[in-house]
Amino acid sequence: AMNETAEAKGRVKEALASLDETTRAAVVLRYYEGKATKEIADLLEMSPAAVDMRLSRARGQLKGLLADLVEADVARMVGERR
C-alpha cells in the first residue's frame, strides 16, 4: 500500500498544480497551513468573499480530478470489511 499512497500524493500534487496560482495559494494556506479566511484574504489582497469563492471552486475542481482516488479507497475499505 506504500506506493499507492505515494501515487495518491502525486495525483493530489498534479491536481493542485492544475489550479491557477492564486487559487492554489488559497488552498495551501487553508488546508495545509490552517489559516483563517480573513488571514488568507489579507495575504492574497482580496476580499474574504473572494477567498471563499475560490476555495469553493477549487474544492469542486479537485473533487472532479480526484474522484476516482476516493472511489478506489472506499471500494478497498468496503472490501476489507468482508
Short mmCIF file of C-alpha atoms in Angstrom, two decimals:
data_model
loop_
_atom_site.label_atom_id
_atom_site.label_comp_id
_atom_site.label_asym_id
_atom_site.label_seq_id
_atom_site.Cartn_x
_atom_site.Cartn_y
_atom_site.Cartn_z
CA ALA A 1 0.00 0.00 0.00
CA MET A 2 3.09 2.20 0.38
CA ASN A 3 3.39 3.14 -3.29
CA GLU A 4 -0.40 3.56 -3.60
CA THR A 5 -0.03 6.33 -1.01
CA ALA A 6 2.87 7.84 -2.95
CA GLU A 7 0.77 7.65 -6.13
CA ALA A 8 -2.17 9.34 -4.40
CA LYS A 9 0.11 12.10 -3.12
CA GLY A 10 1.46 12.56 -6.64
CA ARG A 11 -2.07 12.81 -8.02
CA VAL A 12 -3.00 15.43 -5.40
CA LYS A 13 0.12 17.43 -6.33
CA GLU A 14 -0.83 17.27 -10.02
CA ALA A 15 -4.39 18.31 -9.25
CA LEU A 16 -3.16 21.27 -7.18
CA ALA A 17 -0.78 22.25 -9.99
CA SER A 18 -3.76 22.46 -12.36
CA LEU A 19 -5.30 25.28 -10.29
CA ASP A 20 -4.39 28.87 -11.09
CA GLU A 21 -1.68 30.33 -8.86
CA THR A 22 -3.92 32.44 -6.60
CA THR A 23 -6.45 29.63 -6.08
CA ARG A 24 -3.64 27.17 -5.33
CA ALA A 25 -2.19 29.63 -2.79
CA ALA A 26 -5.60 29.93 -1.10
CA VAL A 27 -5.96 26.11 -0.94
CA VAL A 28 -2.46 25.66 0.52
CA LEU A 29 -2.97 28.43 3.09
CA ARG A 30 -6.32 26.99 4.21
CA TYR A 31 -5.84 23.22 4.06
CA TYR A 32 -2.10 22.83 4.57
CA GLU A 33 -1.39 25.79 6.86
CA GLY A 34 -4.80 26.05 8.55
CA LYS A 35 -5.16 29.81 8.04
CA ALA A 36 -8.49 31.60 8.50
CA THR A 37 -10.35 33.20 5.58
CA LYS A 38 -9.60 36.74 6.83
CA GLU A 39 -5.88 35.99 7.04
CA ILE A 40 -5.83 34.44 3.56
CA ALA A 41 -7.74 37.48 2.24
CA ASP A 42 -5.12 39.83 3.71
CA LEU A 43 -2.21 37.76 2.36
CA LEU A 44 -3.68 37.48 -1.14
CA GLU A 45 -5.04 41.04 -1.13
CA MET A 46 -8.65 40.11 -1.88
CA SER A 47 -11.96 40.13 -0.03
CA PRO A 48 -12.90 37.25 2.29
CA ALA A 49 -15.85 36.57 -0.05
CA ALA A 50 -13.43 36.18 -2.98
CA VAL A 51 -11.33 33.74 -0.92
CA ASP A 52 -14.42 31.67 -0.07
CA MET A 53 -15.46 31.64 -3.73
CA ARG A 54 -12.01 30.48 -4.85
CA LEU A 55 -11.88 27.75 -2.18
CA SER A 56 -15.35 26.55 -3.16
CA ARG A 57 -14.42 26.44 -6.85
CA ALA A 58 -11.14 24.69 -6.03
CA ARG A 59 -12.91 22.01 -3.98
CA GLY A 60 -15.18 21.32 -6.96
CA GLN A 61 -12.24 21.07 -9.37
CA LEU A 62 -10.20 18.87 -7.04
CA LYS A 63 -13.18 16.59 -6.37
CA GLY A 64 -13.63 16.12 -10.10
CA LEU A 65 -9.94 15.39 -10.68
CA LEU A 66 -9.55 13.08 -7.69
CA ALA A 67 -12.96 11.34 -7.56
CA ASP A 68 -11.56 8.03 -8.79
CA LEU A 69 -8.96 8.03 -5.98
CA VAL A 70 -11.68 8.43 -3.38
CA GLU A 71 -13.80 5.71 -5.01
CA ALA A 72 -10.84 3.31 -5.03
CA ASP A 73 -10.25 3.98 -1.32
CA VAL A 74 -13.91 3.39 -0.46
CA ALA A 75 -14.01 0.18 -2.52
CA ARG A 76 -10.88 -1.06 -0.74
CA MET A 77 -12.29 -0.21 2.70
CA VAL A 78 -15.58 -1.97 1.93
CA GLY A 79 -13.65 -4.96 0.58
CA GLU A 80 -11.56 -5.18 3.77
CA ARG A 81 -14.66 -5.39 5.95
CA ARG A 82 -15.85 -8.65 4.41
#
